[in-house]
Amino acid sequence: MNKDKLSVIIPTYNERDNMPLIIPGVSEILRGKGIPFEILVMDDDSPDGTSKAVDELSSSYPETRCIVRKDNRGLSPAVMDGYEHATGDIYLVMDADMSHPVTKVPDMYYAIAKDGNDISVGSRHAKGGGIENWPLKRKIISFGASSLARPLTSCKDPMAGFFAVRPSVIEGAPLKAKGYKILLEVLVKGNYDHKKVKEVPITFKDREVGESKLGSKVILNYLQHLVKLYLFPGSAPFFKFLFVGGTGMLIDLGLLTFMLYLLGDGKNDYLISQSISFAAAVSWNFIWNRFWTFDARKGSAGGQYIKFSIVALIAFGVRFGLTYVGVDLLGIDEQPLYQVLTIGVIVIVTVINYIGSKLWAFKK
Ligand code: GDD
Ligand code: MN
């Protein structure tokens, strides 16, 4: 059997003293398992002589090379650059400071090479994972940061700096190196099967040598990055769906008012105005949902439009039906109860609309 080659990408800035730990650590374990590999140390021209330390190791560990970067410095750009230089069939990223257990590297590899996953994540929040020696402050920040990203991905540890991918996941994906959280960027924008993300539990150890480079600027950066990821087509579809639905409702009401003003407000006028404004709102929602909410531009637009309209009509019917049951059969007509009924009906109808859109009209 032809074995997949692993490219281990290690971004570094002032990690000289960690090189004699991480390079032998990773190399021995991969050699022991007979996994073909290369190690790319992506160093931002560290003043402490990180690259020299790598060169000194390279006679014993010829699979390792150091690439010294002088432009566009930073963690994410260094990782992206690593992807450009990598020659393997699977790319793995890990920190230089021994925070990520080298013993888990083979598991991360096998999750893709053997089990056929597209992405594997060294996860602190998967069952069996954890964090050692982290101060409370860091834990709180980390919890807050992952919570904000929750709607973007089902991965439990999207902030991890330890993960592996098939090259096809990132090839052609519009990844931006500015975002600090590169895994999150990959999870939102990458090309992969969402069921093929494997979380390998790890215990994250705080570094013993050197200092963390993540300061408060990183937090601000992260928040800006999050905004962009939430706006990216196809991410957090339920939020986008609600937003689009809200704008559609405004169009519906606005157009209805305008049509009634043009036509008058007899019973027929109302029916015509209502139908036109409903159709306009459905079309408006359709366009935004197709291109933005679900990023379903690859499917046939005509088929999607018909299905989406059917879903909207069904939801519309359910709305009337439920209101009829509530008001006429159950006799709900007092003020606060009527509002409660209406809210309940809107929630149910929204869920029907959403499920019909996601699982049927815009199904990929
Ligand atoms: N090339 C390059 N350029 N590498 C960098 C830079 C840079 O500007 N800044 C940091 N690195 C390297 C470090 O040398 C280290 O190997 C790795 O990136 C992580 O940096 P740390 O400073 O050790 O980060 P951390 O321990 O605070 O954060 C880690 O854990 C977080 C999880 O909470 C990282 O893995 C984060 O990505 C992760 O989110
Ligand atoms: Mn660290």
XYZ file of N, CA and C in Angstrom, residues 32-273:
726
model
N 9.000 5.795 14.056
C 8.602 4.576 14.765
C 7.377 3.932 14.143
N 6.460 4.753 13.631
C 5.229 4.218 13.037
C 5.393 3.949 11.555
N 6.551 4.308 11.013
C 6.761 4.109 9.577
C 5.923 5.035 8.713
N 5.607 6.200 9.246
C 4.835 7.170 8.456
C 5.801 8.099 7.721
N 5.722 8.156 6.380
C 6.606 9.077 5.663
C 6.236 10.529 5.984
N 7.239 11.361 6.189
C 6.907 12.732 6.602
C 8.000 13.725 6.231
N 7.640 15.000 6.339
C 8.598 16.097 6.297
C 8.162 17.078 7.381
N 9.123 17.846 7.893
C 8.776 18.892 8.863
C 9.208 20.221 8.279
N 8.273 21.160 8.227
C 8.588 22.496 7.734
C 8.482 23.480 8.892
N 9.610 24.003 9.318
C 9.586 25.025 10.356
C 9.457 26.366 9.650
N 8.349 27.056 9.893
C 8.091 28.324 9.209
C 8.461 29.455 10.169
N 9.694 29.911 10.032
C 10.221 30.852 11.020
C 10.230 32.284 10.503
N 9.727 33.195 11.323
C 9.689 34.610 10.930
C 11.006 35.306 11.283
N 12.085 34.734 10.803
C 13.411 35.330 10.983
C 13.665 35.683 12.456
N 13.404 34.724 13.328
C 13.492 34.975 14.771
C 14.885 35.445 15.180
N 14.960 36.532 15.939
C 16.263 37.020 16.390
C 16.982 36.061 17.342
N 16.277 35.131 17.950
C 16.946 34.249 18.916
C 17.724 33.104 18.254
N 17.682 33.050 16.916
C 18.443 32.002 16.237
C 17.705 30.684 16.120
N 16.376 30.748 15.985
C 15.596 29.516 15.817
C 16.072 28.738 14.594
N 16.318 29.449 13.488
C 16.653 28.736 12.247
C 18.010 28.040 12.369
N 18.919 28.653 13.096
C 20.226 28.030 13.304
C 20.057 26.739 14.107
N 19.180 26.808 15.100
C 18.926 25.607 15.910
C 18.368 24.485 15.035
N 17.507 24.837 14.076
C 16.954 23.818 13.175
C 18.070 23.244 12.303
N 18.913 24.129 11.766
C 20.005 23.661 10.903
C 20.914 22.681 11.640
N 21.161 22.965 12.902
C 22.035 22.072 13.673
C 21.429 20.683 13.834
N 20.103 20.636 13.825
C 19.438 19.338 14.001
C 19.316 18.573 12.687
N 19.530 19.288 11.569
C 19.117 18.681 10.302
C 19.992 17.513 9.864
N 21.214 17.378 10.423
C 21.991 16.197 10.027
C 21.371 14.926 10.623
N 20.865 15.028 11.850
C 20.199 13.861 12.436
C 18.751 13.730 11.966
N 18.165 14.854 11.571
C 16.753 14.833 11.169
C 16.595 15.480 9.803
N 17.059 14.763 8.753
C 17.080 15.353 7.410
C 15.679 15.605 6.835
N 14.636 15.071 7.473
C 13.269 15.325 6.971
C 12.837 16.757 7.275
N 13.640 17.445 8.098
C 13.240 18.779 8.557
C 13.946 19.883 7.777
N 13.188 20.897 7.384
C 13.847 22.096 6.868
C 13.213 23.334 7.473
N 14.032 24.378 7.528
C 13.532 25.631 8.078
C 13.368 26.617 6.939
N 12.215 27.237 6.869
C 11.993 28.263 5.856
C 11.926 29.599 6.578
N 12.877 30.459 6.271
C 12.943 31.744 6.968
C 12.143 32.769 6.174
N 11.179 33.366 6.840
C 10.279 34.321 6.189
C 10.616 35.729 6.652
N 10.710 36.644 5.688
C 11.046 38.014 6.081
C 9.902 38.993 5.808
N 8.949 38.581 4.963
C 7.816 39.472 4.676
C 6.549 38.892 5.269
N 5.564 39.762 5.392
C 4.223 39.340 5.802
C 4.274 38.397 7.008
N 4.875 38.899 8.072
C 5.049 38.049 9.245
C 3.745 37.801 9.972
N 3.747 36.795 10.779
C 2.553 36.471 11.569
C 2.268 34.989 11.526
N 1.509 34.543 12.505
C 1.226 33.111 12.634
C 0.462 32.553 11.429
N -0.686 33.174 11.116
C -1.483 32.633 10.006
C -0.749 32.704 8.667
N -0.143 33.856 8.331
C 0.593 33.884 7.065
C 1.692 32.822 7.024
N 2.310 32.562 8.171
C 3.371 31.549 8.194
C 2.792 30.168 7.891
N 1.612 29.887 8.437
C 0.982 28.595 8.186
C 0.585 28.473 6.711
N -0.011 29.538 6.176
C -0.426 29.519 4.758
C 0.777 29.303 3.852
N 1.863 29.947 4.203
C 3.098 29.793 3.460
C 3.587 28.345 3.543
N 3.400 27.764 4.710
C 3.753 26.357 4.915
C 2.974 25.471 3.949
N 1.687 25.766 3.756
C 0.871 24.994 2.822
C 1.463 25.070 1.417
N 1.986 26.234 1.064
C 2.571 26.403 -0.276
C 3.809 25.529 -0.447
N 4.599 25.424 0.599
C 5.853 24.672 0.508
C 5.676 23.168 0.721
N 4.564 22.775 1.322
C 4.390 21.376 1.696
C 4.286 20.482 0.466
N 4.861 19.286 0.554
C 4.811 18.360 -0.582
C 4.053 17.077 -0.223
N 3.488 17.013 0.987
C 2.834 15.781 1.443
C 1.408 15.623 0.936
N 0.751 14.546 1.407
C -0.642 14.257 1.041
C -1.591 14.672 2.145
N -1.025 14.954 3.311
C -1.798 15.428 4.454
C -0.964 16.521 5.109
N -1.618 17.629 5.463
C -0.895 18.727 6.104
C -1.316 18.829 7.563
N -0.336 18.879 8.456
C -0.655 19.035 9.876
C 0.047 20.270 10.421
N -0.689 21.054 11.208
C -0.114 22.259 11.820
C -0.035 22.040 13.328
N 1.087 22.402 13.928
C 1.176 22.342 15.395
C 2.119 23.411 15.921
N 1.939 23.765 17.191
C 2.799 24.763 17.816
C 4.176 24.178 18.104
N 5.148 25.085 18.231
C 6.522 24.644 18.462
C 6.805 24.392 19.935
N 5.926 24.865 20.823
C 6.305 24.947 22.237
C 5.941 23.724 23.075
N 5.687 22.605 22.423
C 5.366 21.348 23.107
C 4.014 21.405 23.829
N 3.190 22.379 23.475
C 1.847 22.433 24.058
C 0.982 21.312 23.494
N 1.297 20.944 22.266
C 0.522 19.881 21.615
C 1.305 18.582 21.733
N 0.692 17.546 22.307
C 1.435 16.307 22.546
C 1.865 15.639 21.240
N 3.178 15.423 21.097
C 3.670 14.813 19.855
C 3.142 13.388 19.694
N 2.793 12.748 20.818
C 2.289 11.372 20.738
C 0.950 11.290 20.003
N 0.274 12.427 19.860
C -1.034 12.403 19.187
C -0.917 12.631 17.684
N 0.278 12.971 17.227
C 0.440 13.251 15.796
C 0.014 12.055 14.925
N 0.430 10.818 15.273
C -0.026 9.689 14.456
C -1.556 9.539 14.438
N -2.217 9.754 15.581
C -3.687 9.645 15.602
C -4.329 10.657 14.655
N -3.759 11.850 14.653
C -4.295 12.904 13.780
C -4.116 12.490 12.313
N -2.975 11.865 12.046
C -2.675 11.391 10.694
C -3.621 10.261 10.294
N -3.750 9.260 11.155
C -4.598 8.104 10.818
C -6.069 8.490 10.658
N -6.494 9.484 11.424
C -7.903 9.916 11.302
C -8.213 10.294 9.854
N -7.204 10.788 9.151
C -7.399 11.149 7.745
C -6.942 10.014 6.827
N -5.705 9.550 7.013
C -5.136 8.560 6.095
C -5.892 7.230 6.124
N -6.294 6.787 7.326
C -6.957 5.483 7.436
C -8.467 5.606 7.462
N -8.962 6.533 8.308
C -10.404 6.595 8.521
C -11.125 7.455 7.494
N -10.361 8.092 6.612
C -10.985 8.824 5.513
C -11.619 10.145 5.888
N -11.241 10.717 7.031
C -11.767 12.050 7.347
C -11.071 13.100 6.485
N -11.707 14.281 6.407
C -11.102 15.387 5.656
C -10.245 16.255 6.574
N -10.682 16.360 7.833
C -9.996 17.230 8.787
C -9.886 16.477 10.112
N -8.762 16.598 10.785
C -8.708 16.122 12.177
C -8.209 17.254 13.058
N -8.775 17.318 14.259
C -8.483 18.430 15.155
C -7.966 17.875 16.481
N -6.857 18.383 16.932
C -6.357 18.041 18.262
C -7.166 18.851 19.255
N -8.176 18.212 19.846
C -9.226 18.958 20.530
C -9.121 18.887 22.050
N -9.128 20.052 22.668
C -9.103 20.108 24.131
C -10.487 19.888 24.699
N -11.499 20.107 23.860
C -12.864 20.047 24.379
C -13.621 18.793 23.976
N -12.958 17.908 23.257
C -13.591 16.616 22.972
C -13.486 15.778 24.246
N -14.341 14.754 24.344
C -14.330 13.905 25.530
C -12.942 13.278 25.704
N -12.374 13.450 26.877
C -11.037 12.908 27.117
C -9.933 13.932 26.949
N -10.279 15.096 26.400
C -9.281 16.155 26.222
C -9.246 17.086 27.419
N -8.311 18.029 27.397
C -8.255 18.972 28.512
C -7.116 19.956 28.385
N -6.952 20.752 29.429
C -5.908 21.770 29.448
C -5.183 21.680 30.789
N -3.853 21.678 30.710
C -3.067 21.648 31.947
C -2.461 23.018 32.184
N -2.292 23.381 33.397
C -1.624 24.629 33.830
C -2.116 25.889 33.156
N -3.371 26.024 32.894
C -3.780 27.307 32.337
C -4.340 28.177 33.441
N -3.912 29.448 33.499
C -4.500 30.338 34.494
C -5.978 30.561 34.181
N -6.758 30.861 35.227
C -8.200 31.035 35.066
C -8.533 32.060 33.976
N -7.776 33.150 33.964
C -8.035 34.225 33.001
C -7.994 33.684 31.573
N -6.990 32.866 31.304
C -6.824 32.316 29.969
C -7.974 31.357 29.641
N -8.429 30.622 30.674
C -9.538 29.691 30.448
C -10.811 30.448 30.104
N -11.031 31.564 30.825
C -12.239 32.352 30.582
C -12.214 32.938 29.170
N -11.075 33.498 28.791
C -10.959 34.080 27.451
C -11.206 33.014 26.393
N -10.614 31.853 26.624
C -10.753 30.775 25.655
C -12.209 30.314 25.545
N -12.873 30.215 26.700
C -14.279 29.794 26.694
C -15.130 30.819 25.946
N -14.903 32.111 26.260
C -15.661 33.176 25.593
C -15.430 33.140 24.093
N -14.182 32.999 23.703
C -13.846 33.014 22.281
C -14.500 31.844 21.554
N -14.464 30.644 22.161
C -15.092 29.508 21.456
C -16.596 29.638 21.427
N -17.181 30.215 22.488
C -18.646 30.353 22.491
C -19.106 31.241 21.340
N -18.370 32.310 21.093
C -18.756 33.219 20.016
C -18.694 32.539 18.649
N -17.867 31.520 18.561
C -17.714 30.840 17.276
C -18.654 29.655 17.129
N -19.368 29.341 18.188
C -20.208 28.139 18.191
C -21.134 28.007 16.972
N -21.869 29.085 16.609
C -22.775 28.933 15.469
C -22.069 28.726 14.127
N -20.774 28.950 14.089
C -20.061 28.851 12.809
C -19.636 27.432 12.471
N -19.517 26.592 13.484
C -19.010 25.239 13.230
C -19.441 24.307 14.354
N -19.544 23.028 14.046
C -19.914 22.102 15.115
C -18.672 21.536 15.804
N -17.495 21.916 15.330
C -16.259 21.472 15.981
C -16.197 22.068 17.385
N -15.836 21.230 18.371
C -15.859 21.705 19.747
C -14.650 22.566 20.100
N -13.601 22.477 19.295
C -12.410 23.277 19.599
C -11.887 23.997 18.351
N -12.698 24.926 17.839
C -12.306 25.580 16.571
C -11.122 26.531 16.726
N -10.686 26.770 17.980
C -9.547 27.663 18.203
C -8.241 26.883 18.210
N -8.312 25.596 18.048
C -7.117 24.775 18.192
C -6.045 25.195 17.195
N -4.797 25.120 17.642
C -3.689 25.400 16.732
C -3.062 24.098 16.261
N -3.738 22.986 16.520
C -3.250 21.643 16.237
C -4.296 20.941 15.385
N -4.049 20.833 14.092
C -5.044 20.210 13.224
C -4.400 19.759 11.924
N -5.087 18.843 11.251
C -4.571 18.329 9.982
C -5.679 18.349 8.939
N -5.283 18.500 7.684
C -6.265 18.543 6.586
C -5.723 17.796 5.373
N -6.651 17.361 4.542
C -6.298 16.955 3.190
C -6.058 18.237 2.404
N -5.081 18.267 1.521
C -4.842 19.485 0.748
C -6.096 19.971 0.011
N -6.964 19.027 -0.420
C -8.161 19.433 -1.173
C -9.077 20.331 -0.342
N -8.982 20.252 0.971
C -9.839 21.079 1.835
C -9.520 22.562 1.647
N -8.239 22.853 1.481
C -7.855 24.264 1.404
C -7.596 24.750 -0.017
N -7.382 23.798 -0.935
C -7.127 24.216 -2.319
C -8.342 24.936 -2.870
N -8.125 26.125 -3.390
C -9.210 26.887 -3.988
C -10.120 27.565 -2.974
N -9.958 27.288 -1.681
C -10.792 27.963 -0.676
C -10.261 29.394 -0.489
N -11.180 30.350 -0.364
C -10.732 31.755 -0.280
C -10.213 32.107 1.107
N -9.191 31.396 1.556
C -8.664 31.622 2.901
C -7.922 32.954 2.964
N -8.126 33.663 4.065
C -7.408 34.932 4.272
C -6.428 34.720 5.416
N -5.195 35.086 5.165
C -4.173 34.863 6.184
C -4.279 35.869 7.321
N -5.121 36.876 7.152
C -5.226 37.892 8.200
C -5.868 37.356 9.452
N -6.881 36.523 9.250
C -7.573 35.952 10.402
C -6.567 35.180 11.223
N -6.579 35.406 12.515
C -5.577 34.769 13.347
C -5.889 33.287 13.550
N -7.194 32.983 13.610
C -7.589 31.622 13.932
C -7.714 30.824 12.663
N -6.653 30.175 12.313
C -6.632 29.590 10.984
C -7.540 28.372 10.862
N -7.672 27.597 11.930
C -8.568 26.439 11.844
C -10.013 26.900 11.623
N -10.413 27.932 12.353
C -11.777 28.448 12.201
C -12.015 28.901 10.758
N -11.034 29.582 10.214
C -11.073 30.024 8.816
C -11.263 28.811 7.883
N -10.512 27.762 8.151
C -10.599 26.550 7.329
C -11.965 25.882 7.502
N -12.471 25.841 8.739
C -13.760 25.191 8.982
C -14.900 25.946 8.306
N -14.799 27.277 8.257
C -15.872 28.069 7.641
C -15.753 28.062 6.115
N -14.544 28.165 5.603
C -14.391 28.367 4.158
C -13.878 27.162 3.372
N -13.409 26.145 4.066
C -12.797 25.012 3.378
C -13.806 24.145 2.632
N -13.298 23.304 1.728
C -14.146 22.367 0.976
C -14.021 20.997 1.613
N -15.026 20.623 2.396
C -14.946 19.320 3.045
C -16.332 18.848 3.421
N -16.402 17.559 3.744
C -17.654 16.965 4.168
C -17.777 17.203 5.685
N -18.861 17.864 6.081
C -18.978 18.255 7.497
C -19.064 17.073 8.446
N -19.351 15.907 7.877
C -19.390 14.719 8.733
C -18.009 14.107 8.872
N -17.062 14.625 8.104
C -15.714 14.035 8.123
C -14.714 14.927 8.852
N -15.140 15.418 10.010
C -14.236 16.164 10.875
C -14.075 15.342 12.148
N -12.844 14.901 12.414
C -12.626 14.039 13.573
C -11.888 14.826 14.658
N -12.441 14.815 15.858
C -11.743 15.477 16.956
C -10.981 14.433 17.768
N -9.678 14.588 17.790
C -8.826 13.695 18.570
C -8.565 14.383 19.909
N -8.998 13.773 21.019
C -8.823 14.455 22.307
C -7.339 14.616 22.651
N -6.964 15.814 23.073
C -5.587 16.038 23.514
C -5.596 16.811 24.826
N -4.510 16.686 25.566
C -4.332 17.558 26.721
C -3.318 18.613 26.341
N -3.779 19.853 26.366
C -2.932 20.984 26.002
C -2.104 21.380 27.222
N -0.786 21.454 27.019
C 0.092 21.840 28.140
C 0.622 23.227 27.890
N 0.549 24.072 28.888
C 1.102 25.405 28.682
C 2.613 25.279 28.502
N 3.171 26.200 27.711
C 4.594 26.115 27.398
C 5.461 26.233 28.639
N 6.597 25.518 28.620
C 7.549 25.647 29.710
C 8.685 26.565 29.308
N 8.947 26.661 28.009
C 10.057 27.467 27.513
C 9.516 28.631 26.689
N 9.983 29.851 26.962
C 9.572 31.018 26.175
C 8.236 31.554 26.639
N 7.705 32.502 25.832
C 6.480 33.184 26.227
C 5.404 33.085 25.161
N 4.142 33.154 25.585
C 3.049 33.197 24.617
C 3.102 34.524 23.873
N 2.776 34.448 22.553
C 2.794 35.684 21.769
C 1.395 36.252 21.602
N 0.421 35.653 22.280
C -0.946 36.113 22.087
C -1.330 37.172 23.117
N -1.393 38.410 22.701
C -1.745 39.495 23.619
C -3.142 40.019 23.347
N -3.461 41.232 23.856
C -4.827 41.746 23.732
C -5.129 42.188 22.298
N -4.114 42.502 21.537
C -4.344 42.860 20.135
C -4.969 41.676 19.401
N -4.569 40.501 19.813
C -5.073 39.282 19.187
C -6.578 39.145 19.409
N -7.041 39.560 20.583
C -8.469 39.446 20.890
C -9.285 40.354 19.972
N -8.817 41.578 19.813
C -9.506 42.526 18.934
C -9.525 41.996 17.503
N -8.375 41.493 17.100
C -8.240 40.891 15.789
C -9.234 39.763 15.578
N -9.382 38.981 16.628
C -10.261 37.825 16.577
C -11.706 38.277 16.360
N -12.109 39.341 17.082
C -13.485 39.814 16.950
C -13.754 40.306 15.526
N -12.787 41.000 14.950
C -12.941 41.454 13.559
C -13.039 40.257 12.622
N -12.224 39.277 12.899
C -12.224 38.062 12.086
C -13.592 37.380 12.160
N -14.166 37.322 13.375
C -15.473 36.690 13.564
C -16.546 37.358 12.716
N -16.545 38.699 12.710
C -17.554 39.427 11.934
C -17.481 38.985 10.475
N -16.274 38.927 9.948
C -16.111 38.524 8.544
C -16.596 37.100 8.316
N -16.311 36.221 9.269
C -16.716 34.831 9.090
C -18.236 34.681 9.161
N -18.874 35.477 10.027
C -20.343 35.413 10.102
C -20.977 35.909 8.799
N -20.322 36.873 8.136
C -20.882 37.408 6.895
C -20.567 36.526 5.690
N -19.628 35.636 5.832
C -19.204 34.796 4.708
C -20.358 33.898 4.241
N -20.603 33.827 2.908
C -21.717 33.018 2.402
C -21.705 31.594 2.934
N -22.846 31.167 3.446
C -22.981 29.780 3.881
C -22.688 29.548 5.355
N -22.049 30.501 6.036
C -21.756 30.272 7.452
C -22.952 30.659 8.313
N -23.090 30.020 9.475
C -24.170 30.308 10.429
C -25.504 30.565 9.710
N -25.985 29.589 8.919
C -27.148 29.852 8.059
C -28.419 30.249 8.808
N -28.597 29.764 10.023
C -29.851 30.093 10.710
C -29.936 31.593 11.004
N -28.824 32.184 11.413
C -28.816 33.630 11.662
C -29.120 34.412 10.388
N -28.474 34.000 9.335
C -28.679 34.699 8.060
C -30.128 34.543 7.608
N -30.660 33.336 7.800
C -32.037 33.050 7.396
C -33.014 33.975 8.130
N -32.799 34.134 9.425
C -33.672 35.015 10.215
C -33.559 36.457 9.728
N -32.334 36.866 9.459
C -32.110 38.238 9.013
C -32.787 38.477 7.667
N -32.569 37.559 6.752
C -33.177 37.683 5.419
C -34.705 37.683 5.555
N -35.229 36.768 6.386
C -36.675 36.694 6.602
C -37.221 38.023 7.111
N -36.466 38.664 8.000
C -36.880 39.962 8.538
C -36.962 41.020 7.446
N -35.938 41.064 6.588
C -35.972 42.066 5.508
C -37.108 41.743 4.539
N -37.345 40.435 4.310
C -38.437 40.026 3.424
C -39.783 40.500 3.957
N -39.926 40.426 5.289
C -41.180 40.842 5.900
C -41.400 42.340 5.690
N -40.322 43.114 5.789
C -40.436 44.559 5.565
C -40.875 44.840 4.131
N -40.294 44.105 3.193
C -40.674 44.279 1.790
C -42.142 43.920 1.595
N -42.527 42.808 2.196
C -43.902 42.328 2.105
C -44.875 43.411 2.595
N -44.627 43.925 3.782
C -45.515 44.935 4.370
C -45.504 46.236 3.574
N -44.285 46.648 3.169
C -44.150 47.906 2.431
C -44.907 47.848 1.120
N -44.708 46.740 0.399
C -45.341 46.604 -0.909
C -46.853 46.480 -0.766
N -47.281 45.761 0.258
C -48.716 45.588 0.508
C -49.367 46.964 0.729
N -48.732 47.758 1.545
C -49.262 49.087 1.840
C -49.346 49.926 0.555
N -48.280 49.850 -0.224
C -48.224 50.622 -1.463
C -49.299 50.164 -2.453
N -49.475 48.851 -2.597
C -50.461 48.312 -3.531
C -51.882 48.695 -3.100
N -52.131 48.628 -1.809
C -53.466 48.978 -1.318
C -53.753 50.447 -1.598
N -52.705 51.229 -1.506
C -52.832 52.656 -1.780
C -53.157 52.871 -3.251
N -52.523 52.058 -4.143
C -52.791 52.178 -5.581
C -54.168 51.661 -5.954
N -54.530 50.487 -5.390
C -55.733 49.785 -5.850
C -56.986 50.128 -5.055
N -56.840 50.594 -3.878
C -57.989 50.726 -2.971
C -57.980 49.531 -2.037
N -58.955 49.451 -1.126
C -58.856 48.344 -0.163
C -60.107 47.473 -0.086
N -60.715 47.230 -1.275
C -61.808 46.250 -1.319
C -61.249 44.843 -1.116
N -62.158 43.855 -0.988
C -61.702 42.496 -0.691
C -60.775 41.943 -1.769
N -61.139 42.169 -3.062
C -60.306 41.690 -4.170
C -58.967 42.392 -4.214
N -59.026 43.709 -3.985
C -57.786 44.493 -3.986
C -56.824 43.916 -2.957
N -57.403 43.542 -1.844
C -56.563 43.026 -0.762
C -55.896 41.719 -1.181
N -56.696 40.874 -1.844
C -56.164 39.581 -2.283
C -55.046 39.769 -3.300
N -55.272 40.667 -4.265
C -54.248 40.907 -5.298
C -52.987 41.493 -4.664
N -53.181 42.507 -3.844
C -52.029 43.170 -3.210
C -51.241 42.181 -2.366
